[in-house]
Amino acid sequence: MSDRILLDCGSGGRASHRLVADLFLKHLGNPELNRLNDAACLNLKSPLAMSTDTFTVDPIFFPGGDIGSLAVHGTVNDVSMLGAIPRYLTCGFIVEEGLETDVLARVVASMGTAAREAGVLVVAGDTKVVPRGMVDKIFINTTGVGEIFVDPTPSGDRARPGDAILVTGSMGDHGLAVLSTRQGLAFDTPVVSDAASLNHAIARLLRAVPEVHVLRDPTRGGLGTTLNEIAESSGVCCEIVDEAIPVRPEVRDGCSFLGLDPLYLANEGKFLCILPGELADAALDVLRGDPLCAGAVRIGTVTDAHPGKVVLTTRLGGARLLTMLEGEQLPRIC
Amino acid sequence: MSDRILLDCGSGGRASHRLVADLFLKHLGNPELNRLNDAACLNLKSPLAMSTDTFTVDPIFFPGGDIGSLAVHGTVNDVSMLGAIPRYLTCGFIVEEGLETDVLARVVASMGTAAREAGVLVVAGDTKVVPRGMVDKIFINTTGVGEIFVDPTPSGDRARPGDAILVTGSMGDHGLAVLSTRQGLAFDTPVVSDAASLNHAIARLLRAVPEVHVLRDPTRGGLGTTLNEIAESSGVCCEIVDEAIPVRPEVRDGCSFLGLDPLYLANEGKFLCILPGELADAALDVLRGDPLCAGAVRIGTVTDAHPGKVVLTTRLGGARLLTMLEGEQLPRIC
């Protein structure tokens, strides 16, 4: 293969076939992908969960991950949030002409490792190469399917007054790690992305406590936006306690330096769990047994005080609305 | 909504939610998509077919279609080629900051129309907005799932000596339509893309003649590349007759003007069907009953003469190898 990705590599001809064989099949290969048919043939038990996400993160390598592993984690997590075991992924690559072949190889190898760890197979793929300047390096779409194993499924419209609101760890790590790498900022304590596949943790949780009402991963828009979506969909009030929300000191310091609020920064390895209050301790016990959720805590309660709103209180008794932002001014975090 | 797509529209905040409600749900909405969960919940009978494709076509509007309708047709067709009824699609949009909102609305409306005609539902979506210059206008990934209804499924490795090779109509229309629009070329007879969803035609064919060995849509790389893939996968020789291959006069003229071979140009509304020779006439009868396949003809025969090769003969007796090209020098045709 040449040192750089050429337009020919996306043409469907010999150069495309070499790229597929030498790079994609090498790192992602399995019997179904290796058939190279127009579509993969799969066996899955219904009901199914299906989700899609496109990754445009800049830079493509950041502390704690890269665009390849992130593309696996992100979709594995979205499928898991419906109470499903993710099984299969498809990958769609858009590559800029001239990208170093080694860079693409590192990204694809990283996807392969992430997929094996999550226990999912990549069963179909597509690669387009576009002329230089028509895309920034590499964008990746992943779409996943999985088997739903709880009934009813967790859903954003199922939060009820009396439910406890849990998060599985510190907020804002991913967003700040990517942003500070992009800006070339160095903090005393480096900020590392939390990007990880949460499917195994979610499966353990739901097997122990199937009565979970809502599962969501607070990615774009962060905890603040995700809670607002849930409050609106369920017609309830999410009351959370400021001091209870875990934020690493280095993330708090970095945010205060940059004028950002960690509650609106993207996370890629944490989830929100809303469930009947009396089950909160049991859920926290299960969660804390998983290294990815060791920092799980209760951050608040669902009430009927202000339907559709999120209220942030302090232990001293202050309270303010945590609104959904218009935008977040941090494009290309995922 | 503002006249142009802003970075905020992809942030996950209020602007994102407005774009989803005013544009995506308006044109693509259905009960599952409208729930706006992280993943869609689906019921499907196994075995399933699953396929993904990313569309980067330039220009995004061309005679006979646009990037939105093409993104539906392309994935519907890939799922259908496995002998499946396509049921559900996901869509991943990457939009350039500053794109006119009306342009995005036209593309999404066109997807909605194409999906309704094909009988598929869009059940999950994702939109990223990237800063100006980081992507060229709009790229779309679609991933589709469908229910396989024949056993064994058509597959590129099932061509056998004695099989007939059929195509469902003229070759090269899509590739030349896009290229001539991009270059601003005007021919006496305008060339129009053949882009169309073939799922209904394929379902009728397979119900009448389930013994089909191979189905493939000759998209990137065209008929020449697709036949080479089949010859290699099946370890057979594809012998085709030059004069039997349908090419419109305006496509032949345009190709000769531009120095292109229509046998390597992309098609988006035609398919190749390889099946036992004695069933060829029955298959052609069924195909010709569908307006999209009215031009179906037999173009050749599978033999064991030169395993892995494609041989093009003329009626006067000449013969040459039709090789797989290195590339095709026509990026962004689909």
XYZ file of C-alpha atoms in Angstrom:
668
model
C 0.000 0.000 0.000
C 1.182 3.541 -0.599
C 2.121 5.798 2.324
C -0.921 7.952 1.803
C -4.565 7.269 1.051
C -5.276 8.046 -2.610
C -8.595 8.763 -4.298
C -8.273 5.345 -5.964
C -8.592 3.709 -2.529
C -12.271 4.639 -2.447
C -13.116 3.892 -6.055
C -14.316 0.315 -5.825
C -11.388 -0.900 -7.969
C -8.173 -2.792 -7.154
C -6.830 -0.102 -4.827
C -10.066 -0.230 -2.795
C -9.843 -3.986 -2.561
C -6.237 -3.830 -1.321
C -7.199 -1.298 1.343
C -10.057 -3.503 2.481
C -7.923 -6.640 2.596
C -4.717 -5.174 4.067
C -6.275 -2.864 6.580
C -9.973 -3.314 7.324
C -10.135 -7.108 7.239
C -6.818 -7.353 9.075
C -8.104 -5.434 12.093
C -11.869 -5.953 11.929
C -12.229 -9.244 10.033
C -14.715 -11.965 10.947
C -16.517 -14.590 8.845
C -19.446 -12.328 7.966
C -17.378 -9.225 7.083
C -14.902 -11.354 5.126
C -17.639 -12.421 2.689
C -17.650 -8.871 1.279
C -21.245 -9.069 0.112
C -23.381 -5.959 -0.336
C -24.991 -6.710 3.035
C -24.266 -8.907 6.034
C -26.520 -11.802 7.041
C -27.267 -11.801 10.779
C -29.259 -13.777 13.309
C -30.671 -11.747 16.190
C -33.549 -12.131 18.616
C -36.200 -9.410 18.529
C -36.914 -6.912 19.920
C -33.822 -5.132 18.647
C -32.189 -1.831 19.529
C -30.632 0.149 16.657
C -28.665 3.376 16.858
C -26.404 5.490 14.641
C -23.760 8.111 15.363
C -21.224 10.010 13.281
C -17.868 10.965 14.774
C -16.047 14.105 13.649
C -13.862 14.634 16.723
C -10.916 17.020 16.364
C -8.134 16.083 17.063
C -8.534 12.460 16.007
C -6.096 11.295 18.738
C -6.614 12.584 22.288
C -5.654 11.468 25.811
C -7.662 8.359 26.556
C -8.707 7.467 23.027
C -9.053 8.313 19.365
C -11.798 8.643 16.764
C -11.733 4.878 16.121
C -12.240 3.645 19.679
C -14.700 6.508 20.324
C -16.797 5.461 17.320
C -17.140 1.972 18.814
C -17.802 3.130 22.390
C -20.359 5.745 21.358
C -22.629 3.429 19.431
C -22.157 0.473 21.788
C -23.330 2.793 24.560
C -26.333 4.173 22.679
C -27.558 0.649 21.911
C -26.995 -0.394 25.544
C -29.088 2.519 26.887
C -32.213 0.824 25.528
C -31.526 -2.199 27.745
C -29.894 -4.175 24.954
C -26.792 -6.321 24.437
C -24.978 -4.761 21.451
C -24.036 -7.449 18.893
C -23.109 -5.971 15.532
C -21.713 -2.708 14.169
C -21.355 -1.237 10.715
C -18.687 1.381 9.957
C -18.748 4.100 7.307
C -15.455 5.931 6.758
C -14.953 9.233 4.960
C -11.235 9.777 4.438
C -9.451 12.827 3.052
C -7.167 12.178 0.094
C -3.563 12.312 1.293
C -4.180 11.067 4.858
C -1.184 9.018 5.991
C -2.012 5.317 5.653
C -0.430 4.740 9.075
C -2.903 7.122 10.678
C -5.830 5.263 9.160
C -4.259 1.953 10.235
C -3.933 3.160 13.846
C -7.557 4.291 13.875
C -8.845 1.006 12.431
C -6.653 -1.066 14.795
C -8.050 0.912 17.706
C -11.600 0.203 16.506
C -10.738 -3.482 16.368
C -9.481 -3.517 19.943
C -12.495 -1.584 21.217
C -14.899 -3.880 19.368
C -13.269 -7.041 20.778
C -13.404 -5.628 24.314
C -17.064 -4.742 23.922
C -17.842 -8.122 22.361
C -19.308 -6.721 19.132
C -18.527 -7.708 15.540
C -18.126 -5.252 12.673
C -20.188 -6.917 9.944
C -20.344 -4.327 7.157
C -18.365 -1.292 6.130
C -17.947 1.384 3.512
C -15.070 3.723 2.702
C -15.253 6.912 0.684
C -12.125 8.906 -0.148
C -12.832 12.537 -1.035
C -10.433 15.063 -2.580
C -8.118 16.979 -0.287
C -9.896 19.823 1.493
C -13.373 18.288 1.130
C -13.286 16.669 4.596
C -11.002 17.165 7.596
C -8.838 13.997 7.803
C -11.379 11.330 8.761
C -14.995 11.071 9.863
C -16.554 7.774 10.936
C -20.168 6.672 11.195
C -21.010 3.611 13.259
C -24.435 2.014 13.432
C -25.174 -0.735 15.908
C -27.810 -3.348 16.593
C -28.372 -5.317 19.754
C -30.830 -7.587 21.512
C -33.133 -5.987 24.072
C -33.328 -8.085 27.239
C -35.569 -6.065 29.565
C -39.255 -5.276 29.288
C -40.298 -2.504 29.415
C -37.140 -0.888 28.036
C -35.601 2.090 29.830
C -36.825 5.251 28.080
C -36.470 9.003 28.485
C -40.214 9.371 29.144
C -40.362 6.960 32.092
C -38.942 9.113 34.941
C -41.486 9.341 37.800
C -41.668 11.457 40.968
C -39.842 9.645 43.757
C -37.218 8.187 41.409
C -33.545 8.539 42.331
C -31.110 10.093 39.848
C -27.703 8.368 39.717
C -24.568 9.067 37.687
C -21.777 6.528 37.314
C -18.817 8.860 37.805
C -17.198 12.228 37.191
C -18.652 14.655 34.662
C -16.901 16.518 31.825
C -13.705 14.478 31.411
C -14.144 13.721 27.718
C -15.136 17.215 26.618
C -12.281 18.892 28.452
C -9.692 16.302 27.350
C -10.533 16.838 23.680
C -10.816 20.600 23.938
C -7.559 21.063 25.814
C -5.706 18.809 23.354
C -7.140 20.760 20.432
C -6.122 24.074 21.994
C -2.693 22.789 23.027
C -3.380 23.516 26.701
C -1.343 21.704 29.362
C -2.793 21.375 32.847
C -0.761 20.320 35.896
C -2.823 17.136 36.095
C -3.569 15.966 32.547
C -7.258 15.501 31.782
C -8.004 12.122 30.200
C -11.149 11.190 28.275
C -13.456 8.713 29.987
C -14.443 7.120 26.645
C -15.342 3.474 27.235
C -17.924 0.866 26.279
C -20.513 0.590 29.048
C -22.436 -2.438 27.780
C -21.065 -4.945 30.282
C -21.762 -2.606 33.230
C -25.296 -1.963 31.979
C -26.000 -5.664 31.478
C -24.930 -6.399 35.073
C -27.028 -3.521 36.409
C -30.190 -4.480 34.530
C -29.887 -8.148 35.446
C -29.723 -7.178 39.129
C -32.203 -4.283 38.985
C -34.433 -4.604 35.909
C -36.830 -1.943 37.218
C -34.644 0.915 35.878
C -36.819 3.654 34.325
C -34.278 5.726 32.351
C -30.742 5.125 31.082
C -28.922 7.837 29.130
C -25.301 8.639 28.389
C -24.768 12.390 28.735
C -22.678 12.957 25.586
C -23.166 16.149 23.530
C -24.661 18.820 25.747
C -23.588 16.988 28.893
C -25.554 16.256 32.057
C -27.459 19.551 31.883
C -28.921 18.929 28.439
C -29.640 15.240 29.054
C -31.548 15.941 32.275
C -33.565 18.636 30.501
C -34.517 16.171 27.760
C -35.667 13.656 30.367
C -37.599 16.270 32.379
C -39.401 17.367 29.189
C -40.124 13.855 27.871
C -41.374 12.581 31.232
C -43.149 15.784 32.316
C -41.321 15.769 35.650
C -38.831 17.900 37.580
C -35.243 16.695 38.004
C -33.872 18.113 41.267
C -30.121 17.633 41.615
C -27.687 18.703 44.325
C -24.667 20.660 43.117
C -22.180 19.263 45.632
C -23.249 15.690 44.931
C -22.244 15.831 41.242
C -18.773 14.320 40.852
C -16.328 16.555 38.951
C -12.571 15.942 39.089
C -10.556 18.822 40.548
C -8.506 19.140 37.336
C -11.705 19.336 35.268
C -13.204 21.926 37.615
C -10.006 23.999 37.426
C -9.716 23.663 33.637
C -13.353 24.654 33.189
C -13.001 27.667 35.411
C -9.895 28.730 33.438
C -11.739 28.351 30.114
C -15.095 29.702 31.265
C -16.899 26.399 30.758
C -19.459 24.578 32.887
C -18.610 20.866 33.397
C -22.330 20.093 33.566
C -22.601 20.864 29.831
C -19.422 19.061 28.734
C -19.631 15.762 26.846
C -19.005 12.431 28.586
C -18.304 9.218 26.676
C -17.952 6.666 29.465
C -20.618 7.555 32.007
C -24.341 7.097 32.215
C -27.343 8.440 34.019
C -29.657 5.964 35.693
C -33.112 6.932 37.001
C -35.019 4.313 38.998
C -37.430 3.953 41.940
C -35.833 5.593 44.988
C -35.979 2.449 47.112
C -33.776 0.621 44.593
C -31.051 3.278 44.501
C -28.752 1.620 47.036
C -28.991 -1.777 45.371
C -28.162 -0.196 42.005
C -25.221 1.742 43.445
C -23.836 -1.465 44.983
C -23.895 -3.226 41.621
C -22.487 -0.240 39.747
C -19.583 0.314 42.134
C -18.474 -3.264 41.520
C -17.534 -2.286 37.961
C -14.272 -0.350 37.499
C -15.923 1.932 34.907
C -18.657 2.895 37.400
C -16.632 2.915 40.636
C -17.572 6.560 41.220
C -21.331 5.987 40.994
C -23.373 8.275 43.250
C -26.888 9.553 43.716
C -27.114 13.186 42.603
C -30.792 13.907 43.071
C -34.456 13.014 42.931
C -37.310 13.239 40.451
C -40.214 15.354 41.771
C -43.342 17.044 40.460
C -42.274 20.520 41.648
C -41.563 22.119 38.241
C -42.585 19.738 35.444
C -40.214 19.886 32.477
C -37.495 21.684 34.451
C -34.153 20.827 36.034
C -33.452 22.458 39.394
C -29.931 22.624 40.804
C -29.796 23.128 44.585
C -26.824 23.677 46.843
C -26.516 22.127 50.289
C -26.797 25.649 51.691
C -30.274 25.870 50.218
C -29.788 27.978 47.103
C -31.590 26.816 43.956
C -31.476 27.732 40.284
C -32.846 26.367 37.023
C -30.337 24.396 34.997
C -31.608 25.247 31.507
C -30.883 23.653 28.181
C -28.327 25.795 26.389
C -29.014 27.191 22.935
C -25.816 25.573 21.671
C -22.624 24.597 23.379
C -19.948 26.321 21.312
C -17.790 23.210 21.379
C -18.154 21.571 17.998
C -16.338 18.342 17.113
C -16.082 16.932 20.639
C -17.415 13.586 19.418
C -35.038 28.517 12.270
C -32.290 30.656 10.840
C -31.609 30.762 7.093
C -28.369 28.892 7.522
C -27.251 25.908 9.557
C -25.191 27.075 12.539
C -22.720 25.127 14.652
C -25.301 25.288 17.451
C -27.618 23.121 15.352
C -25.375 20.113 16.001
C -24.587 20.791 19.638
C -27.246 18.751 21.354
C -28.803 21.915 22.824
C -31.988 23.851 21.987
C -30.908 24.682 18.438
C -30.340 20.962 17.745
C -33.751 20.111 19.111
C -35.422 22.738 16.897
C -33.667 21.379 13.819
C -34.769 17.847 14.685
C -38.381 18.856 15.314
C -38.831 21.352 12.459
C -36.960 19.498 9.785
C -36.095 15.855 10.466
C -39.288 14.808 12.248
C -41.391 16.816 9.782
C -40.122 14.864 6.788
C -39.024 11.542 8.280
C -41.136 11.241 11.443
C -42.762 8.002 12.620
C -43.668 6.721 16.093
C -40.258 5.135 16.731
C -38.151 8.079 15.490
C -40.405 10.548 17.329
C -39.493 8.997 20.702
C -35.987 10.479 20.347
C -34.363 7.826 22.505
C -30.679 6.943 22.172
C -31.677 3.892 20.137
C -34.783 2.675 18.342
C -36.681 -0.440 19.416
C -37.531 -2.708 16.467
C -39.189 -6.029 15.789
C -37.740 -8.001 12.897
C -37.663 -11.667 11.884
C -34.202 -13.238 11.574
C -32.166 -13.836 9.502
C -31.516 -10.156 8.879
C -29.575 -8.308 6.208
C -27.618 -5.211 7.301
C -25.683 -2.786 5.130
C -24.099 0.671 5.389
C -23.104 3.289 2.844
C -21.859 6.858 3.016
C -22.825 9.344 0.319
C -20.513 12.195 -0.655
C -21.867 12.867 -4.142
C -20.881 16.173 -5.783
C -23.022 18.030 -6.796
C -25.683 17.236 -4.213
C -28.494 17.867 -6.745
C -28.225 16.191 -10.155
C -30.650 15.202 -12.956
C -32.752 12.357 -11.604
C -32.036 12.786 -7.920
C -30.060 14.293 -5.073
C -27.886 13.138 -2.194
C -30.966 12.527 -0.016
C -32.895 10.231 -2.349
C -29.626 8.541 -3.403
C -28.784 7.773 0.239
C -32.108 5.951 0.595
C -31.937 4.115 -2.746
C -28.327 3.009 -2.245
C -28.840 1.320 1.091
C -32.282 -0.065 0.248
C -30.639 -1.700 -2.769
C -27.680 -3.136 -0.868
C -30.006 -4.734 1.699
C -32.221 -6.086 -1.101
C -29.267 -7.754 -2.870
C -29.066 -10.296 -0.032
C -32.624 -11.409 -0.808
C -34.150 -9.282 1.928
C -37.099 -6.916 2.354
C -35.571 -3.660 3.670
C -37.513 -2.403 6.709
C -35.583 0.250 8.640
C -32.922 2.873 7.949
C -30.750 5.057 10.135
C -29.330 8.356 8.828
C -26.155 10.133 9.912
C -25.734 13.668 8.584
C -22.542 15.717 8.521
C -23.422 19.296 7.597
C -21.096 22.210 6.890
C -21.677 25.287 8.998
C -23.376 27.916 6.850
C -25.260 25.528 4.551
C -28.588 27.112 3.568
C -31.349 25.621 5.730
C -33.519 25.357 2.607
C -30.943 23.117 0.959
C -30.922 20.780 3.936
C -34.733 20.829 3.988
C -34.905 19.855 0.296
C -32.474 16.978 0.881
C -34.372 15.687 3.920
C -37.745 16.024 2.157
C -36.346 14.045 -0.752
C -35.168 11.309 1.654
C -38.665 11.188 3.129
C -40.279 10.722 -0.279
C -37.769 8.041 -1.293
C -38.237 6.181 2.005
C -42.041 6.201 1.685
C -41.841 4.898 -1.885
C -39.468 2.118 -0.832
C -41.617 1.285 2.199
C -38.841 1.774 4.763
C -38.930 3.775 8.007
C -36.106 6.000 9.247
C -35.893 4.986 12.909
C -32.765 6.725 14.194
C -30.619 9.636 13.158
C -27.699 11.805 14.075
C -26.567 15.231 12.880
C -23.128 16.738 13.242
C -22.422 20.306 12.150
C -18.727 20.992 11.510
C -17.059 24.373 10.986
C -17.026 25.874 7.508
C -14.389 24.253 5.282
C -14.209 21.027 7.315
C -16.653 19.182 5.055
C -18.070 19.981 1.614
C -21.737 20.963 2.173
C -23.314 17.687 3.285
C -22.408 14.002 3.567
C -24.964 11.351 4.572
C -24.539 7.837 5.930
C -27.465 5.457 5.757
C -27.520 2.023 7.341
C -30.343 -0.381 6.665
C -31.750 -3.621 8.025
C -34.188 -5.970 6.375
C -35.678 -9.441 6.610
C -34.140 -12.156 4.435
C -36.840 -14.231 2.733
C -34.899 -16.683 0.552
C -32.643 -19.559 1.581
C -29.870 -19.810 0.574
C -29.329 -16.083 0.059
C -27.906 -14.773 -3.209
C -24.149 -14.281 -2.731
C -21.165 -13.236 -4.822
C -19.551 -16.663 -4.404
C -22.460 -18.681 -5.804
C -22.016 -18.161 -9.580
C -21.671 -21.557 -11.351
C -20.710 -22.569 -14.904
C -23.838 -22.657 -17.034
C -25.463 -19.746 -15.206
C -26.911 -16.868 -17.229
C -25.794 -13.297 -16.540
C -28.611 -10.730 -16.716
C -28.662 -6.962 -16.252
C -31.862 -5.025 -15.677
C -31.169 -2.089 -17.992
C -28.737 0.417 -19.443
C -25.293 0.878 -17.897
C -23.549 4.088 -16.833
C -26.466 6.525 -16.581
C -25.834 7.577 -12.963
C -22.085 8.079 -13.258
C -22.335 10.154 -16.407
C -25.291 12.228 -15.130
C -23.379 13.247 -11.996
C -20.089 13.834 -13.769
C -21.586 15.935 -16.552
C -23.540 18.057 -14.048
C -20.389 18.593 -11.994
C -18.405 19.617 -15.073
C -21.221 21.800 -16.398
C -21.417 19.793 -19.644
C -24.593 19.934 -21.714
C -25.332 17.067 -24.100
C -27.987 17.213 -26.835
C -29.948 14.543 -24.988
C -29.595 15.157 -21.243
C -28.296 12.196 -19.270
C -30.454 11.411 -16.240
C -29.400 9.291 -13.247
C -31.124 5.922 -12.927
C -31.083 6.143 -9.107
C -34.071 4.197 -7.742
C -35.003 1.726 -5.018
C -35.030 -1.778 -6.476
C -36.485 -3.636 -3.496
C -39.954 -4.163 -4.944
C -38.532 -5.482 -8.244
C -36.190 -7.829 -6.398
C -38.946 -9.160 -4.150
C -41.104 -9.969 -7.189
C -38.179 -11.649 -8.952
C -37.176 -13.817 -5.980
C -40.745 -14.859 -5.258
C -41.083 -16.073 -8.846
C -37.534 -17.446 -9.254
C -35.998 -18.116 -5.806
C -33.102 -20.097 -7.355
C -31.108 -16.893 -8.116
C -27.402 -17.402 -7.327
C -26.049 -13.828 -7.315
C -27.608 -10.365 -7.058
C -25.399 -7.281 -7.165
C -25.949 -3.623 -7.952
C -23.012 -2.376 -10.046
C -22.425 0.944 -8.272
C -18.842 2.230 -7.754
C -16.603 0.624 -10.340
C -19.570 -0.284 -12.535
C -20.369 -3.534 -14.305
C -16.694 -4.308 -15.015
C -15.614 -4.209 -11.378
C -18.696 -6.022 -10.078
C -18.287 -8.891 -12.536
C -14.604 -9.200 -11.590
C -15.554 -9.429 -7.900
C -18.047 -12.202 -8.664
C -15.593 -14.078 -10.924
C -12.976 -13.986 -8.155
C -15.327 -14.900 -5.286
C -16.932 -17.767 -7.192
C -13.765 -18.975 -8.982
C -15.520 -18.860 -12.354
C -15.250 -17.021 -15.662
C -17.869 -14.417 -16.595
C -18.164 -14.286 -20.392
C -20.196 -11.339 -21.626
C -21.063 -10.167 -25.136
C -20.220 -6.538 -25.865
C -23.183 -5.833 -28.160
C -25.627 -7.327 -25.656
C -24.814 -4.811 -22.919
C -27.379 -2.032 -22.979
C -25.873 1.487 -23.080
C -27.955 4.496 -24.051
C -26.713 6.326 -27.178
C -26.314 9.573 -25.197
C -24.227 7.768 -22.556
C -22.082 6.095 -25.219
C -21.535 9.484 -26.942
C -20.790 11.289 -23.674
C -18.333 8.596 -22.614
C -16.540 8.679 -25.921
C -16.295 12.497 -25.652
C -14.880 12.249 -22.109
C -12.702 9.198 -22.667
C -14.681 7.016 -20.234
C -15.867 3.416 -20.485
C -19.553 3.028 -19.551
C -18.781 -0.462 -18.227
C -16.884 1.127 -15.324
C -19.400 3.910 -14.561
C -21.611 3.719 -11.474
C -25.246 2.674 -11.676
C -27.745 3.312 -8.874
C -30.932 1.776 -10.235
C -29.853 -1.418 -11.975
C -28.805 -4.853 -10.831
C -26.982 -7.901 -12.043
C -28.699 -11.258 -11.676
C -26.873 -14.570 -12.156
C -28.971 -17.726 -12.145
C -29.189 -21.200 -13.738
C -29.334 -20.754 -17.535
C -32.630 -22.587 -17.917
C -34.350 -20.034 -15.641
C -33.110 -16.974 -17.535
C -36.225 -16.510 -19.681
C -38.571 -16.829 -16.705
C -36.530 -14.248 -14.787
C -36.457 -11.856 -17.751
C -40.248 -12.123 -18.088
C -40.741 -11.159 -14.443
C -38.160 -8.371 -14.576
C -39.565 -6.766 -17.733
C -42.922 -6.443 -15.985
C -41.387 -3.837 -13.676
C -40.888 -0.337 -15.124
C -37.472 -0.061 -13.425
C -36.284 -3.272 -15.120
C -38.061 -2.936 -18.486
C -34.707 -3.091 -20.281
C -33.612 -6.385 -18.683
C -31.493 -8.562 -21.001
C -29.103 -11.475 -20.868
C -25.552 -10.288 -21.459
C -23.573 -13.471 -21.038
C -22.847 -16.813 -19.424
C -20.761 -18.135 -16.555
C -18.157 -20.681 -17.709
C -15.059 -22.400 -16.378
C -12.829 -21.130 -19.207
C -10.710 -18.622 -17.236
C -11.501 -18.865 -13.515
C -11.441 -15.485 -11.775
C -11.577 -13.553 -15.072
C -14.149 -11.570 -17.035
C -14.011 -12.037 -20.819
C -15.726 -9.575 -23.161
C -16.468 -10.994 -26.612
C -17.869 -9.285 -29.670
C -20.360 -10.922 -32.004
C -17.668 -10.898 -34.681
C -15.564 -13.196 -32.485
C -13.040 -10.861 -30.862
C -12.372 -11.368 -27.139
C -10.520 -9.401 -24.457
C -10.160 -9.492 -20.698
C -12.276 -6.937 -18.874
C -9.980 -6.278 -15.915
C -10.665 -4.598 -12.629
C -9.327 -1.055 -12.840
C -6.803 0.220 -10.308
C -9.115 3.111 -9.475
C -11.730 4.901 -11.451
C -10.691 8.544 -11.270
C -14.258 9.587 -10.610
C -14.523 10.342 -6.927
C -17.786 11.500 -5.362
C -20.149 9.823 -7.808
C -22.141 8.374 -4.934
